[in-house]
């Protein structure tokens, strides 16, 4: 961009909020273009920025267009995190808190947890939008799918993530962040999206996962998270 700042194309009520949060954590100057949804979908203006028309979409000062939340966070941290607050430090020889574990946890979110939550979303919307006379049947199918697979599998994954925040030796205090750092890393910015998505829709009772609840509370209490809420144009994920 001409003014030398990155530009975030931000869609209301979407995962773009997590990138807006990261931008606020970094404390850099940036351009913010707010896009409202059209009939619950991304507007034509976003398709003019990138063929996929998705958000978040970041345009770098050189004009490069980057999509996908984890790719954007990687570029932002590598480019602007001069004090290395949010970067993964070099692990000690006996530690597994390395780039492999970072990739493993981020992939768990994108390849396993994300599709599961999307299926929960689709079945919920199918019930809501089904014609009245077939709605009980659609609701019964949704209930059966949740009971037979989705709810148990979701609880299993969340239990695993909750354990990742437990003290490595089983003693002492729980971790604040997934890789044992003092500040959130790309892993935390990534996994918070799935946790908050499930939380807002009421698909998970965070009270059953003490470490995850503390993590969620810790994220939402950060001043940068609150500033992102103020600067965005809405972050209510149950908008349909």
PDB file of C-alpha atoms in Angstrom:
ATOM      1  CA  UNK A   1       0.000   0.000   0.000  1.00  0.00           C
ATOM      2  CA  UNK A   2       1.073   3.554  -0.645  1.00  0.00           C
ATOM      3  CA  UNK A   3       1.180   4.515   3.021  1.00  0.00           C
ATOM      4  CA  UNK A   4       3.476   1.632   3.928  1.00  0.00           C
ATOM      5  CA  UNK A   5       0.981  -0.097   6.202  1.00  0.00           C
ATOM      6  CA  UNK A   6      -0.620  -3.532   5.948  1.00  0.00           C
ATOM      7  CA  UNK A   7      -4.338  -3.505   5.209  1.00  0.00           C
ATOM      8  CA  UNK A   8      -6.747  -5.925   6.836  1.00  0.00           C
ATOM      9  CA  UNK A   9      -9.981  -6.625   5.005  1.00  0.00           C
ATOM     10  CA  UNK A  10     -12.175  -7.523   7.943  1.00  0.00           C
ATOM     11  CA  UNK A  11     -15.559  -9.235   7.722  1.00  0.00           C
ATOM     12  CA  UNK A  12     -18.059  -8.782  10.517  1.00  0.00           C
ATOM     13  CA  UNK A  13     -18.824 -11.758  12.741  1.00  0.00           C
ATOM     14  CA  UNK A  14     -15.937 -13.868  11.484  1.00  0.00           C
ATOM     15  CA  UNK A  15     -12.562 -15.349  12.325  1.00  0.00           C
ATOM     16  CA  UNK A  16     -10.994 -12.137  11.058  1.00  0.00           C
ATOM     17  CA  UNK A  17     -11.377 -10.880  14.613  1.00  0.00           C
ATOM     18  CA  UNK A  18      -8.416 -13.054  15.620  1.00  0.00           C
ATOM     19  CA  UNK A  19      -6.167 -11.227  13.135  1.00  0.00           C
ATOM     20  CA  UNK A  20      -7.467  -7.878  14.308  1.00  0.00           C
ATOM     21  CA  UNK A  21      -6.575  -9.001  17.831  1.00  0.00           C
ATOM     22  CA  UNK A  22      -3.042  -9.908  16.707  1.00  0.00           C
ATOM     23  CA  UNK A  23      -2.601  -6.542  14.985  1.00  0.00           C
ATOM     24  CA  UNK A  24      -3.555  -4.822  18.205  1.00  0.00           C
ATOM     25  CA  UNK A  25      -1.139  -7.018  20.175  1.00  0.00           C
ATOM     26  CA  UNK A  26       1.666  -6.075  17.808  1.00  0.00           C
ATOM     27  CA  UNK A  27       0.906  -2.383  18.312  1.00  0.00           C
ATOM     28  CA  UNK A  28       1.619  -1.445  14.692  1.00  0.00           C
ATOM     29  CA  UNK A  29      -0.152   0.986  12.401  1.00  0.00           C
ATOM     30  CA  UNK A  30      -2.440  -0.649   9.880  1.00  0.00           C
ATOM     31  CA  UNK A  31      -5.330   0.099   7.573  1.00  0.00           C
ATOM     32  CA  UNK A  32      -8.672  -1.479   8.386  1.00  0.00           C
ATOM     33  CA  UNK A  33     -11.387  -2.017   5.793  1.00  0.00           C
ATOM     34  CA  UNK A  34     -14.651  -3.165   7.373  1.00  0.00           C
ATOM     35  CA  UNK A  35     -16.932  -5.381   5.288  1.00  0.00           C
ATOM     36  CA  UNK A  36     -20.539  -6.133   6.270  1.00  0.00           C
ATOM     37  CA  UNK A  37     -22.054  -9.484   5.418  1.00  0.00           C
ATOM     38  CA  UNK A  38     -24.657  -9.711   2.657  1.00  0.00           C
ATOM     39  CA  UNK A  39     -27.336 -12.283   3.445  1.00  0.00           C
ATOM     40  CA  UNK A  40     -24.909 -13.879   5.873  1.00  0.00           C
ATOM     41  CA  UNK A  41     -22.185 -14.219   3.261  1.00  0.00           C
ATOM     42  CA  UNK A  42     -19.083 -12.266   2.298  1.00  0.00           C
ATOM     43  CA  UNK A  43     -19.836  -9.242   0.090  1.00  0.00           C
ATOM     44  CA  UNK A  44     -18.761  -8.785  -3.559  1.00  0.00           C
ATOM     45  CA  UNK A  45     -16.148  -6.253  -2.426  1.00  0.00           C
ATOM     46  CA  UNK A  46     -14.090  -9.025  -0.833  1.00  0.00           C
ATOM     47  CA  UNK A  47     -14.026 -10.932  -4.126  1.00  0.00           C
ATOM     48  CA  UNK A  48     -12.426  -7.886  -5.686  1.00  0.00           C
ATOM     49  CA  UNK A  49      -9.542  -8.186  -3.221  1.00  0.00           C
ATOM     50  CA  UNK A  50      -9.027 -11.952  -3.694  1.00  0.00           C
ATOM     51  CA  UNK A  51     -10.824 -14.503  -5.921  1.00  0.00           C
ATOM     52  CA  UNK A  52     -11.962 -16.549  -2.917  1.00  0.00           C
ATOM     53  CA  UNK A  53     -13.647 -13.555  -1.318  1.00  0.00           C
ATOM     54  CA  UNK A  54     -12.778 -14.707   2.179  1.00  0.00           C
ATOM     55  CA  UNK A  55     -11.834 -12.887   5.341  1.00  0.00           C
ATOM     56  CA  UNK A  56      -9.429 -12.274   6.866  1.00  0.00           C
ATOM     57  CA  UNK A  57      -7.488 -11.062   3.861  1.00  0.00           C
ATOM     58  CA  UNK A  58      -4.332  -9.040   4.380  1.00  0.00           C
ATOM     59  CA  UNK A  59      -2.694  -6.828   1.776  1.00  0.00           C
ATOM     60  CA  UNK A  60       0.947  -6.187   2.627  1.00  0.00           C
ATOM     61  CA  UNK A  61       2.673  -2.829   2.018  1.00  0.00           C
ATOM     62  CA  UNK A  62       4.220  -4.331  -1.134  1.00  0.00           C
ATOM     63  CA  UNK A  63       0.784  -5.312  -2.454  1.00  0.00           C
ATOM     64  CA  UNK A  64       0.953  -9.024  -1.741  1.00  0.00           C
ATOM     65  CA  UNK A  65      -2.442 -10.491  -0.873  1.00  0.00           C
ATOM     66  CA  UNK A  66      -2.433 -13.113   1.883  1.00  0.00           C
ATOM     67  CA  UNK A  67      -5.422 -15.209   2.899  1.00  0.00           C
ATOM     68  CA  UNK A  68      -5.958 -17.816   5.628  1.00  0.00           C
ATOM     69  CA  UNK A  69      -5.692 -16.857   9.249  1.00  0.00           C
ATOM     70  CA  UNK A  70      -2.622 -18.918  10.200  1.00  0.00           C
ATOM     71  CA  UNK A  71      -0.672 -17.747   7.141  1.00  0.00           C
ATOM     72  CA  UNK A  72      -1.513 -14.127   7.913  1.00  0.00           C
ATOM     73  CA  UNK A  73      -0.468 -14.505  11.535  1.00  0.00           C
ATOM     74  CA  UNK A  74       2.821 -16.108  10.440  1.00  0.00           C
ATOM     75  CA  UNK A  75       3.589 -13.192   8.118  1.00  0.00           C
ATOM     76  CA  UNK A  76       2.619 -10.546  10.663  1.00  0.00           C
ATOM     77  CA  UNK A  77       4.681 -12.059  13.464  1.00  0.00           C
ATOM     78  CA  UNK A  78       7.711 -12.648  11.251  1.00  0.00           C
ATOM     79  CA  UNK A  79       7.501  -9.118   9.864  1.00  0.00           C
ATOM     80  CA  UNK A  80       6.522  -6.933  12.800  1.00  0.00           C
ATOM     81  CA  UNK A  81       7.303  -8.764  16.037  1.00  0.00           C
ATOM     82  CA  UNK A  82      10.645  -7.045  16.509  1.00  0.00           C
ATOM     83  CA  UNK A  83      10.833  -7.852  20.198  1.00  0.00           C
ATOM     84  CA  UNK A  84       9.970 -11.517  19.530  1.00  0.00           C
ATOM     85  CA  UNK A  85       7.129 -11.349  22.085  1.00  0.00           C
ATOM     86  CA  UNK A  86       4.899 -13.685  20.112  1.00  0.00           C
ATOM     87  CA  UNK A  87       7.467 -15.876  18.398  1.00  0.00           C
ATOM     88  CA  UNK A  88       8.237 -19.409  19.443  1.00  0.00           C
ATOM     89  CA  UNK A  89      11.605 -19.315  21.220  1.00  0.00           C
ATOM     90  CA  UNK A  90      14.255 -21.911  20.616  1.00  0.00           C
ATOM     91  CA  UNK A  91      13.364 -24.900  22.797  1.00  0.00           C
ATOM     92  CA  UNK A  92      15.682 -26.365  25.356  1.00  0.00           C
ATOM     93  CA  UNK A  93      17.239 -29.739  24.445  1.00  0.00           C
ATOM     94  CA  UNK A  94      14.781 -31.683  26.602  1.00  0.00           C
ATOM     95  CA  UNK A  95      11.663 -29.728  25.554  1.00  0.00           C
ATOM     96  CA  UNK A  96       9.079 -30.663  22.918  1.00  0.00           C
ATOM     97  CA  UNK A  97       7.733 -27.114  22.751  1.00  0.00           C
ATOM     98  CA  UNK A  98       9.180 -26.680  19.286  1.00  0.00           C
ATOM     99  CA  UNK A  99       8.040 -25.900  15.750  1.00  0.00           C
ATOM    100  CA  UNK A 100       6.796 -29.472  15.297  1.00  0.00           C
ATOM    101  CA  UNK A 101       4.456 -29.201  18.291  1.00  0.00           C
ATOM    102  CA  UNK A 102       3.345 -25.786  17.083  1.00  0.00           C
ATOM    103  CA  UNK A 103       2.437 -27.240  13.700  1.00  0.00           C
ATOM    104  CA  UNK A 104       0.773 -30.240  15.316  1.00  0.00           C
ATOM    105  CA  UNK A 105      -1.556 -28.106  17.439  1.00  0.00           C
ATOM    106  CA  UNK A 106      -2.362 -25.673  14.641  1.00  0.00           C
ATOM    107  CA  UNK A 107      -3.093 -28.595  12.314  1.00  0.00           C
ATOM    108  CA  UNK A 108      -5.322 -30.189  14.948  1.00  0.00           C
ATOM    109  CA  UNK A 109      -7.426 -27.050  14.875  1.00  0.00           C
ATOM    110  CA  UNK A 110      -7.617 -26.713  11.109  1.00  0.00           C
ATOM    111  CA  UNK A 111      -7.825 -30.348  10.041  1.00  0.00           C
ATOM    112  CA  UNK A 112      -9.800 -31.924  12.901  1.00  0.00           C
ATOM    113  CA  UNK A 113     -11.563 -29.457  15.168  1.00  0.00           C
ATOM    114  CA  UNK A 114     -12.541 -26.931  12.497  1.00  0.00           C
ATOM    115  CA  UNK A 115     -14.349 -29.405  10.184  1.00  0.00           C
ATOM    116  CA  UNK A 116     -16.157 -30.882  13.188  1.00  0.00           C
ATOM    117  CA  UNK A 117     -17.437 -27.464  14.236  1.00  0.00           C
ATOM    118  CA  UNK A 118     -18.429 -26.702  10.650  1.00  0.00           C
ATOM    119  CA  UNK A 119     -20.514 -29.868  10.594  1.00  0.00           C
ATOM    120  CA  UNK A 120     -22.146 -28.778  13.857  1.00  0.00           C
ATOM    121  CA  UNK A 121     -22.894 -25.424  12.251  1.00  0.00           C
ATOM    122  CA  UNK A 122     -24.317 -26.894   9.058  1.00  0.00           C
ATOM    123  CA  UNK A 123     -26.666 -29.258  10.881  1.00  0.00           C
ATOM    124  CA  UNK A 124     -27.820 -26.448  13.188  1.00  0.00           C
ATOM    125  CA  UNK A 125     -28.601 -24.228  10.204  1.00  0.00           C
ATOM    126  CA  UNK A 126     -30.342 -27.057   8.380  1.00  0.00           C
ATOM    127  CA  UNK A 127     -32.753 -27.436  11.282  1.00  0.00           C
ATOM    128  CA  UNK A 128     -33.346 -23.691  11.469  1.00  0.00           C
ATOM    129  CA  UNK A 129     -33.955 -23.253   7.741  1.00  0.00           C
ATOM    130  CA  UNK A 130     -35.849 -26.464   7.023  1.00  0.00           C
ATOM    131  CA  UNK A 131     -39.536 -26.134   6.084  1.00  0.00           C
ATOM    132  CA  UNK A 132     -41.812 -26.472   9.077  1.00  0.00           C
ATOM    133  CA  UNK A 133     -43.264 -29.841   8.114  1.00  0.00           C
ATOM    134  CA  UNK A 134     -39.875 -31.561   7.766  1.00  0.00           C
ATOM    135  CA  UNK A 135     -38.087 -29.706  10.566  1.00  0.00           C
ATOM    136  CA  UNK A 136     -38.714 -32.429  13.192  1.00  0.00           C
ATOM    137  CA  UNK A 137     -37.123 -35.014  10.901  1.00  0.00           C
ATOM    138  CA  UNK A 138     -34.076 -32.832  10.230  1.00  0.00           C
ATOM    139  CA  UNK A 139     -33.773 -32.125  13.955  1.00  0.00           C
ATOM    140  CA  UNK A 140     -33.899 -35.847  14.694  1.00  0.00           C
ATOM    141  CA  UNK A 141     -31.067 -36.492  12.213  1.00  0.00           C
ATOM    142  CA  UNK A 142     -29.013 -33.732  13.806  1.00  0.00           C
ATOM    143  CA  UNK A 143     -29.627 -35.144  17.278  1.00  0.00           C
ATOM    144  CA  UNK A 144     -28.606 -38.622  16.175  1.00  0.00           C
ATOM    145  CA  UNK A 145     -25.406 -37.344  14.547  1.00  0.00           C
ATOM    146  CA  UNK A 146     -24.488 -35.326  17.617  1.00  0.00           C
ATOM    147  CA  UNK A 147     -25.173 -38.211  19.982  1.00  0.00           C
ATOM    148  CA  UNK A 148     -23.535 -40.904  17.871  1.00  0.00           C
ATOM    149  CA  UNK A 149     -20.362 -39.041  16.958  1.00  0.00           C
ATOM    150  CA  UNK A 150     -19.914 -35.288  17.126  1.00  0.00           C
ATOM    151  CA  UNK A 151     -20.453 -34.528  20.810  1.00  0.00           C
ATOM    152  CA  UNK A 152     -18.255 -37.352  22.076  1.00  0.00           C
ATOM    153  CA  UNK A 153     -15.498 -36.608  19.583  1.00  0.00           C
ATOM    154  CA  UNK A 154     -15.621 -32.893  20.378  1.00  0.00           C
ATOM    155  CA  UNK A 155     -15.358 -33.649  24.100  1.00  0.00           C
ATOM    156  CA  UNK A 156     -12.404 -35.946  23.402  1.00  0.00           C
ATOM    157  CA  UNK A 157     -10.507 -33.274  21.476  1.00  0.00           C
ATOM    158  CA  UNK A 158     -11.252 -30.556  24.005  1.00  0.00           C
ATOM    159  CA  UNK A 159     -10.104 -32.847  26.783  1.00  0.00           C
ATOM    160  CA  UNK A 160      -6.850 -33.345  24.926  1.00  0.00           C
ATOM    161  CA  UNK A 161      -6.363 -29.605  24.477  1.00  0.00           C
ATOM    162  CA  UNK A 162      -7.186 -29.013  28.126  1.00  0.00           C
ATOM    163  CA  UNK A 163      -4.441 -31.476  29.040  1.00  0.00           C
ATOM    164  CA  UNK A 164      -1.964 -29.590  26.834  1.00  0.00           C
ATOM    165  CA  UNK A 165      -2.283 -26.640  29.199  1.00  0.00           C
ATOM    166  CA  UNK A 166      -1.661 -28.750  32.288  1.00  0.00           C
ATOM    167  CA  UNK A 167       1.766 -28.628  33.981  1.00  0.00           C
ATOM    168  CA  UNK A 168       4.141 -30.843  31.962  1.00  0.00           C
ATOM    169  CA  UNK A 169       5.174 -32.796  35.065  1.00  0.00           C
ATOM    170  CA  UNK A 170       1.685 -32.882  36.529  1.00  0.00           C
ATOM    171  CA  UNK A 171       2.709 -30.511  39.308  1.00  0.00           C
ATOM    172  CA  UNK A 172       2.641 -26.774  39.748  1.00  0.00           C
ATOM    173  CA  UNK A 173       0.492 -24.260  37.900  1.00  0.00           C
ATOM    174  CA  UNK A 174      -1.185 -24.789  34.553  1.00  0.00           C
ATOM    175  CA  UNK A 175       0.310 -23.186  31.499  1.00  0.00           C
ATOM    176  CA  UNK A 176      -0.998 -19.815  30.424  1.00  0.00           C
ATOM    177  CA  UNK A 177      -0.258 -20.527  26.754  1.00  0.00           C
ATOM    178  CA  UNK A 178      -0.061 -23.759  24.798  1.00  0.00           C
ATOM    179  CA  UNK A 179       3.674 -23.776  24.231  1.00  0.00           C
ATOM    180  CA  UNK A 180       4.614 -22.688  27.729  1.00  0.00           C
ATOM    181  CA  UNK A 181       5.553 -19.149  26.684  1.00  0.00           C
ATOM    182  CA  UNK A 182       5.028 -15.905  28.579  1.00  0.00           C
ATOM    183  CA  UNK A 183       2.983 -14.408  25.753  1.00  0.00           C
ATOM    184  CA  UNK A 184       0.614 -15.990  23.208  1.00  0.00           C
ATOM    185  CA  UNK A 185       2.150 -17.456  20.074  1.00  0.00           C
ATOM    186  CA  UNK A 186       0.651 -18.319  16.702  1.00  0.00           C
ATOM    187  CA  UNK A 187      -0.677 -21.522  18.258  1.00  0.00           C
ATOM    188  CA  UNK A 188      -2.750 -19.575  20.771  1.00  0.00           C
ATOM    189  CA  UNK A 189      -4.039 -17.082  18.218  1.00  0.00           C
ATOM    190  CA  UNK A 190      -5.092 -20.053  16.097  1.00  0.00           C
ATOM    191  CA  UNK A 191      -6.735 -22.298  18.698  1.00  0.00           C
ATOM    192  CA  UNK A 192      -8.627 -19.454  20.356  1.00  0.00           C
ATOM    193  CA  UNK A 193     -10.801 -19.188  17.247  1.00  0.00           C
ATOM    194  CA  UNK A 194     -12.122 -22.754  17.487  1.00  0.00           C
ATOM    195  CA  UNK A 195     -12.633 -22.519  21.230  1.00  0.00           C
ATOM    196  CA  UNK A 196     -14.539 -19.257  21.008  1.00  0.00           C
ATOM    197  CA  UNK A 197     -16.615 -20.498  18.069  1.00  0.00           C
ATOM    198  CA  UNK A 198     -17.735 -23.546  20.058  1.00  0.00           C
ATOM    199  CA  UNK A 199     -18.275 -21.421  23.157  1.00  0.00           C
ATOM    200  CA  UNK A 200     -20.434 -18.797  21.467  1.00  0.00           C
ATOM    201  CA  UNK A 201     -22.668 -21.452  19.908  1.00  0.00           C
ATOM    202  CA  UNK A 202     -23.017 -23.273  23.218  1.00  0.00           C
ATOM    203  CA  UNK A 203     -21.534 -26.510  21.891  1.00  0.00           C
ATOM    204  CA  UNK A 204     -19.083 -26.714  24.774  1.00  0.00           C
ATOM    205  CA  UNK A 205     -19.362 -26.120  28.491  1.00  0.00           C
ATOM    206  CA  UNK A 206     -16.047 -24.527  29.364  1.00  0.00           C
ATOM    207  CA  UNK A 207     -16.738 -25.217  33.017  1.00  0.00           C
ATOM    208  CA  UNK A 208     -15.834 -28.843  32.309  1.00  0.00           C
ATOM    209  CA  UNK A 209     -12.383 -27.860  31.053  1.00  0.00           C
ATOM    210  CA  UNK A 210     -10.736 -25.712  33.671  1.00  0.00           C
ATOM    211  CA  UNK A 211      -7.516 -25.043  31.775  1.00  0.00           C
ATOM    212  CA  UNK A 212      -9.334 -24.139  28.558  1.00  0.00           C
ATOM    213  CA  UNK A 213     -11.726 -21.865  30.432  1.00  0.00           C
ATOM    214  CA  UNK A 214      -8.800 -20.059  32.029  1.00  0.00           C
ATOM    215  CA  UNK A 215      -7.163 -19.771  28.599  1.00  0.00           C
ATOM    216  CA  UNK A 216     -10.356 -18.365  27.068  1.00  0.00           C
ATOM    217  CA  UNK A 217     -10.800 -15.891  29.921  1.00  0.00           C
ATOM    218  CA  UNK A 218      -7.156 -14.875  29.631  1.00  0.00           C
ATOM    219  CA  UNK A 219      -7.502 -14.111  25.924  1.00  0.00           C
ATOM    220  CA  UNK A 220     -10.723 -12.126  26.218  1.00  0.00           C
ATOM    221  CA  UNK A 221      -9.365 -10.114  29.145  1.00  0.00           C
ATOM    222  CA  UNK A 222      -6.376  -8.812  27.204  1.00  0.00           C
ATOM    223  CA  UNK A 223      -6.589  -5.102  26.305  1.00  0.00           C
ATOM    224  CA  UNK A 224      -5.728  -5.887  22.684  1.00  0.00           C
ATOM    225  CA  UNK A 225      -8.724  -8.244  22.427  1.00  0.00           C
ATOM    226  CA  UNK A 226     -11.003  -5.511  23.757  1.00  0.00           C
ATOM    227  CA  UNK A 227      -9.558  -2.916  21.360  1.00  0.00           C
ATOM    228  CA  UNK A 228     -10.146  -5.294  18.476  1.00  0.00           C
ATOM    229  CA  UNK A 229     -13.793  -5.606  19.499  1.00  0.00           C
ATOM    230  CA  UNK A 230     -14.108  -1.822  19.525  1.00  0.00           C
ATOM    231  CA  UNK A 231     -12.480  -1.345  16.116  1.00  0.00           C
ATOM    232  CA  UNK A 232     -14.261  -4.185  14.329  1.00  0.00           C
ATOM    233  CA  UNK A 233     -17.830  -4.189  13.075  1.00  0.00           C
ATOM    234  CA  UNK A 234     -19.199  -7.031  15.160  1.00  0.00           C
ATOM    235  CA  UNK A 235     -18.117 -10.401  16.512  1.00  0.00           C
ATOM    236  CA  UNK A 236     -21.319 -12.296  17.199  1.00  0.00           C
ATOM    237  CA  UNK A 237     -20.898 -15.735  15.663  1.00  0.00           C
ATOM    238  CA  UNK A 238     -24.555 -16.764  16.105  1.00  0.00           C
ATOM    239  CA  UNK A 239     -25.729 -14.207  13.555  1.00  0.00           C
ATOM    240  CA  UNK A 240     -27.775 -16.499  11.306  1.00  0.00           C
TER     241      UNK A 240
END
